[in-house]
PDB file of C-alpha atoms in Angstrom:
ATOM      1  CA  MET A   1       0.000   0.000   0.000  1.00 78.00           C
ATOM      2  CA  THR A   2       1.360   3.411  -0.882  1.00 89.00           C
ATOM      3  CA  THR A   3       1.938   6.082   1.728  1.00 89.00           C
ATOM      4  CA  GLY A   4      -0.876   8.205   0.309  1.00 92.00           C
ATOM      5  CA  ALA A   5      -3.306   5.307   0.440  1.00 94.00           C
ATOM      6  CA  MET A   6      -2.329   4.575   4.040  1.00 93.00           C
ATOM      7  CA  TYR A   7      -2.873   8.178   5.098  1.00 96.00           C
ATOM      8  CA  LEU A   8      -6.141   8.421   3.164  1.00 96.00           C
ATOM      9  CA  SER A   9      -7.481   5.182   4.644  1.00 96.00           C
ATOM     10  CA  GLY A  10      -6.340   6.156   8.124  1.00 96.00           C
ATOM     11  CA  ALA A  11      -7.871   9.628   7.784  1.00 96.00           C
ATOM     12  CA  LEU A  12     -11.193   8.147   6.664  1.00 97.00           C
ATOM     13  CA  LEU A  13     -11.288   5.779   9.630  1.00 97.00           C
ATOM     14  CA  LEU A  14     -10.308   8.547  12.054  1.00 96.00           C
ATOM     15  CA  THR A  15     -12.952  10.835  10.525  1.00 96.00           C
ATOM     16  CA  ALA A  16     -15.571   8.121  11.018  1.00 96.00           C
ATOM     17  CA  GLY A  17     -14.377   7.836  14.619  1.00 95.00           C
ATOM     18  CA  VAL A  18     -14.690  11.583  15.138  1.00 96.00           C
ATOM     19  CA  LEU A  19     -18.206  11.490  13.692  1.00 96.00           C
ATOM     20  CA  LYS A  20     -19.125   8.775  16.229  1.00 94.00           C
ATOM     21  CA  VAL A  21     -17.953  10.844  19.230  1.00 94.00           C
ATOM     22  CA  PRO A  22     -21.329  12.583  19.777  1.00 94.00           C
ATOM     23  CA  ALA A  23     -23.153   9.237  19.781  1.00 93.00           C
ATOM     24  CA  VAL A  24     -20.621   7.720  22.195  1.00 92.00           C
ATOM     25  CA  ALA A  25     -20.893  10.793  24.439  1.00 93.00           C
ATOM     26  CA  ARG A  26     -24.689  10.675  24.316  1.00 94.00           C
ATOM     27  CA  THR A  27     -24.735   7.075  25.572  1.00 92.00           C
ATOM     28  CA  ARG A  28     -21.944   7.818  28.077  1.00 88.00           C
ATOM     29  CA  GLY A  29     -20.284   4.526  27.177  1.00 78.00           C
ATOM     30  CA  ARG A  30     -23.282   2.380  28.136  1.00 88.00           C
ATOM     31  CA  ASP A  31     -23.701   1.084  24.574  1.00 90.00           C
ATOM     32  CA  LYS A  32     -20.756  -1.311  24.468  1.00 91.00           C
ATOM     33  CA  LEU A  33     -21.171  -2.185  20.784  1.00 92.00           C
ATOM     34  CA  LEU A  34     -21.039   1.493  19.840  1.00 93.00           C
ATOM     35  CA  LEU A  35     -18.093   2.149  22.148  1.00 94.00           C
ATOM     36  CA  LEU A  36     -16.104  -0.804  20.798  1.00 95.00           C
ATOM     37  CA  THR A  37     -16.950   0.099  17.197  1.00 94.00           C
ATOM     38  CA  TRP A  38     -15.640   3.601  17.882  1.00 96.00           C
ATOM     39  CA  ALA A  39     -12.478   2.155  19.484  1.00 96.00           C
ATOM     40  CA  LEU A  40     -11.895  -0.058  16.443  1.00 96.00           C
ATOM     41  CA  LEU A  41     -12.296   2.875  14.055  1.00 96.00           C
ATOM     42  CA  VAL A  42      -9.836   4.998  16.011  1.00 97.00           C
ATOM     43  CA  THR A  43      -7.206   2.279  16.516  1.00 97.00           C
ATOM     44  CA  ALA A  44      -7.446   1.109  12.891  1.00 97.00           C
ATOM     45  CA  GLY A  45      -7.000   4.688  11.698  1.00 97.00           C
ATOM     46  CA  GLY A  46      -4.117   5.109  14.124  1.00 96.00           C
ATOM     47  CA  VAL A  47      -2.435   1.934  12.878  1.00 96.00           C
ATOM     48  CA  LEU A  48      -2.680   3.013   9.251  1.00 96.00           C
ATOM     49  CA  CYS A  49      -1.357   6.498   9.950  1.00 96.00           C
ATOM     50  CA  ALA A  50       1.386   5.317  12.324  1.00 95.00           C
ATOM     51  CA  THR A  51       2.735   2.630   9.996  1.00 94.00           C
ATOM     52  CA  ALA A  52       3.396   4.978   7.079  1.00 94.00           C
ATOM     53  CA  GLN A  53       7.159   5.475   6.725  1.00 93.00           C
ATOM     54  CA  PRO A  54       7.018   9.286   7.052  1.00 95.00           C
ATOM     55  CA  SER A  55       5.097   8.881  10.322  1.00 96.00           C
ATOM     56  CA  ILE A  56       7.652   6.401  11.624  1.00 95.00           C
ATOM     57  CA  ARG A  57      10.509   8.764  10.787  1.00 95.00           C
ATOM     58  CA  TRP A  58       8.641  11.738  12.286  1.00 96.00           C
ATOM     59  CA  LEU A  59       7.844   9.925  15.538  1.00 95.00           C
ATOM     60  CA  ASN A  60      11.412   8.644  15.918  1.00 95.00           C
ATOM     61  CA  ALA A  61      12.840  12.112  15.220  1.00 95.00           C
ATOM     62  CA  ARG A  62      10.439  13.936  17.568  1.00 96.00           C
ATOM     63  CA  THR A  63      11.077  11.607  20.489  1.00 94.00           C
ATOM     64  CA  GLY A  64      14.810  11.219  19.854  1.00 92.00           C
ATOM     65  CA  VAL A  65      14.473   7.479  20.468  1.00 92.00           C
ATOM     66  CA  ASP A  66      15.580   5.159  17.690  1.00 90.00           C
ATOM     67  CA  ASN A  67      12.662   2.997  16.564  1.00 94.00           C
ATOM     68  CA  PHE A  68      10.247   4.535  19.095  1.00 95.00           C
ATOM     69  CA  ALA A  69       7.510   4.026  16.501  1.00 95.00           C
ATOM     70  CA  ALA A  70       7.896   0.230  16.722  1.00 95.00           C
ATOM     71  CA  PRO A  71       6.287  -0.254  20.141  1.00 96.00           C
ATOM     72  CA  VAL A  72       3.697   2.401  19.266  1.00 96.00           C
ATOM     73  CA  VAL A  73       2.629   0.426  16.197  1.00 95.00           C
ATOM     74  CA  TYR A  74       2.732  -2.931  17.991  1.00 95.00           C
ATOM     75  CA  VAL A  75       0.673  -1.567  20.887  1.00 96.00           C
ATOM     76  CA  LEU A  76      -1.897  -0.091  18.488  1.00 96.00           C
ATOM     77  CA  LEU A  77      -2.160  -3.440  16.675  1.00 95.00           C
ATOM     78  CA  THR A  78      -2.547  -5.251  19.996  1.00 95.00           C
ATOM     79  CA  MET A  79      -5.246  -2.819  21.092  1.00 96.00           C
ATOM     80  CA  PHE A  80      -7.063  -3.351  17.785  1.00 96.00           C
ATOM     81  CA  SER A  81      -6.981  -7.117  18.304  1.00 95.00           C
ATOM     82  CA  GLY A  82      -8.242  -6.804  21.865  1.00 96.00           C
ATOM     83  CA  PHE A  83     -11.080  -4.475  20.870  1.00 96.00           C
ATOM     84  CA  SER A  84     -12.025  -6.880  18.069  1.00 96.00           C
ATOM     85  CA  ILE A  85     -12.299  -9.788  20.496  1.00 96.00           C
ATOM     86  CA  MET A  86     -14.328  -7.693  22.946  1.00 96.00           C
ATOM     87  CA  LEU A  87     -16.684  -6.664  20.143  1.00 96.00           C
ATOM     88  CA  VAL A  88     -17.174 -10.322  19.137  1.00 96.00           C
ATOM     89  CA  LEU A  89     -17.874 -11.238  22.767  1.00 96.00           C
ATOM     90  CA  HIS A  90     -20.602  -8.592  22.934  1.00 94.00           C
ATOM     91  CA  TRP A  91     -22.033  -9.600  19.545  1.00 93.00           C
ATOM     92  CA  ARG A  92     -22.134 -13.237  20.573  1.00 92.00           C
ATOM     93  CA  GLY A  93     -24.135 -12.357  23.631  1.00 86.00           C
ATOM     94  CA  GLY A  94     -24.999 -14.677  26.460  1.00 90.00           C
ATOM     95  CA  PRO A  95     -25.478 -14.082  30.158  1.00 94.00           C
ATOM     96  CA  GLU A  96     -24.516 -10.457  30.894  1.00 92.00           C
ATOM     97  CA  GLU A  97     -22.225 -11.316  33.808  1.00 95.00           C
ATOM     98  CA  ARG A  98     -20.355 -13.909  31.731  1.00 96.00           C
ATOM     99  CA  VAL A  99     -19.865 -11.458  28.843  1.00 94.00           C
ATOM    100  CA  ARG A 100     -18.709  -8.768  31.263  1.00 94.00           C
ATOM    101  CA  ARG A 101     -16.215 -11.171  32.888  1.00 97.00           C
ATOM    102  CA  LEU A 102     -14.828 -12.313  29.521  1.00 96.00           C
ATOM    103  CA  VAL A 103     -14.484  -8.711  28.334  1.00 96.00           C
ATOM    104  CA  ARG A 104     -12.679  -7.716  31.545  1.00 97.00           C
ATOM    105  CA  THR A 105     -10.365 -10.714  31.212  1.00 97.00           C
ATOM    106  CA  THR A 106      -9.648  -9.829  27.590  1.00 96.00           C
ATOM    107  CA  ALA A 107      -8.971  -6.190  28.489  1.00 96.00           C
ATOM    108  CA  ALA A 108      -6.629  -7.229  31.302  1.00 97.00           C
ATOM    109  CA  ALA A 109      -4.761  -9.711  29.105  1.00 96.00           C
ATOM    110  CA  TYR A 110      -4.329  -7.381  26.147  1.00 96.00           C
ATOM    111  CA  GLY A 111      -3.530  -4.426  28.381  1.00 96.00           C
ATOM    112  CA  SER A 112      -0.841  -6.512  30.094  1.00 96.00           C
ATOM    113  CA  VAL A 113       0.603  -7.476  26.720  1.00 96.00           C
ATOM    114  CA  CYS A 114       0.757  -3.781  25.727  1.00 96.00           C
ATOM    115  CA  VAL A 115       2.571  -2.823  28.923  1.00 97.00           C
ATOM    116  CA  LEU A 116       4.940  -5.778  28.595  1.00 96.00           C
ATOM    117  CA  MET A 117       5.792  -4.883  24.997  1.00 96.00           C
ATOM    118  CA  VAL A 118       6.689  -1.329  26.016  1.00 96.00           C
ATOM    119  CA  LEU A 119       8.824  -2.604  28.912  1.00 97.00           C
ATOM    120  CA  LEU A 120      10.585  -5.121  26.674  1.00 96.00           C
ATOM    121  CA  PHE A 121      11.322  -2.429  24.098  1.00 95.00           C
ATOM    122  CA  ALA A 122      12.706  -0.178  26.837  1.00 95.00           C
ATOM    123  CA  ALA A 123      14.878  -3.023  28.148  1.00 95.00           C
ATOM    124  CA  GLY A 124      16.119  -3.962  24.683  1.00 93.00           C
ATOM    125  CA  ARG A 125      18.494  -2.207  22.351  1.00 92.00           C
ATOM    126  CA  ALA A 126      17.452  -1.191  18.834  1.00 90.00           C
ATOM    127  CA  PRO A 127      19.918   1.536  17.817  1.00 90.00           C
ATOM    128  CA  VAL A 128      19.556   1.355  14.018  1.00 90.00           C
ATOM    129  CA  GLU A 129      16.381   3.045  12.773  1.00 88.00           C
ATOM    130  CA  LYS A 130      14.315   0.650  10.670  1.00 89.00           C
ATOM    131  CA  THR A 131      11.267   2.093   8.958  1.00 86.00           C
ATOM    132  CA  THR A 132      10.622  -1.265   7.305  1.00 87.00           C
ATOM    133  CA  ASP A 133      11.471  -4.805   8.394  1.00 89.00           C
ATOM    134  CA  PHE A 134      12.004  -3.869  12.050  1.00 90.00           C
ATOM    135  CA  ASP A 135      10.964  -7.364  13.077  1.00 89.00           C
ATOM    136  CA  LEU A 136      13.355  -9.093  10.674  1.00 91.00           C
ATOM    137  CA  HIS A 137      16.287  -6.882  11.626  1.00 91.00           C
ATOM    138  CA  TYR A 138      15.850  -7.253  15.403  1.00 92.00           C
ATOM    139  CA  ALA A 139      14.484 -10.812  15.575  1.00 90.00           C
ATOM    140  CA  ALA A 140      17.599 -12.049  17.388  1.00 92.00           C
ATOM    141  CA  THR A 141      18.036  -9.058  19.723  1.00 93.00           C
ATOM    142  CA  PRO A 142      17.419  -9.787  23.426  1.00 95.00           C
ATOM    143  CA  CYS A 143      14.184  -8.285  24.796  1.00 95.00           C
ATOM    144  CA  ILE A 144      13.211  -6.992  21.340  1.00 94.00           C
ATOM    145  CA  ARG A 145      12.711 -10.560  20.109  1.00 94.00           C
ATOM    146  CA  GLU A 146      10.438 -11.253  23.081  1.00 95.00           C
ATOM    147  CA  MET A 147       8.455  -8.119  22.251  1.00 94.00           C
ATOM    148  CA  LEU A 148       8.119  -9.379  18.669  1.00 93.00           C
ATOM    149  CA  VAL A 149       7.031 -12.842  19.833  1.00 93.00           C
ATOM    150  CA  LEU A 150       4.374 -11.227  22.029  1.00 91.00           C
ATOM    151  CA  SER A 151       3.117  -9.259  19.046  1.00 89.00           C
ATOM    152  CA  LEU A 152       2.760 -12.486  17.072  1.00 89.00           C
ATOM    153  CA  ILE A 153       1.094 -14.664  19.706  1.00 87.00           C
ATOM    154  CA  HIS A 154      -1.432 -12.147  21.062  1.00 74.00           C
ATOM    155  CA  ILE A 155      -3.814 -12.786  18.200  1.00 62.00           C
TER     156      ILE A 155
END
């Protein structure tokens, strides 16, 4: 996908998310399907915008941390996966308490994975900026490889 297509797709998803804000605010988060749909729109738009090479370079340059964009992208992808599972749990239905418990468990698991990925990136060493093939380049690097494994098995 070209950079322009990534930004256009991401902007469309983020725009749809912005348009949903009044509805989410009106329900004050009580409509879980609406809230999770909004979260998916925003995280999907964020993933598309954050994975474009100019965004990766910009984020790395602004923070001064080599490859800072890598954990940002992996966390956004993990959040998207978690929100997707939570949305499916609500769609599937069932006893309210069971759905609520499964959603809380999913949120805790995926949230823990996000925190762990950030900690592993901070503990690792990735000094060469890679705007593409970050995972291939650092697959054998201590702590970074564990972060990459987490990103693969969380699905």
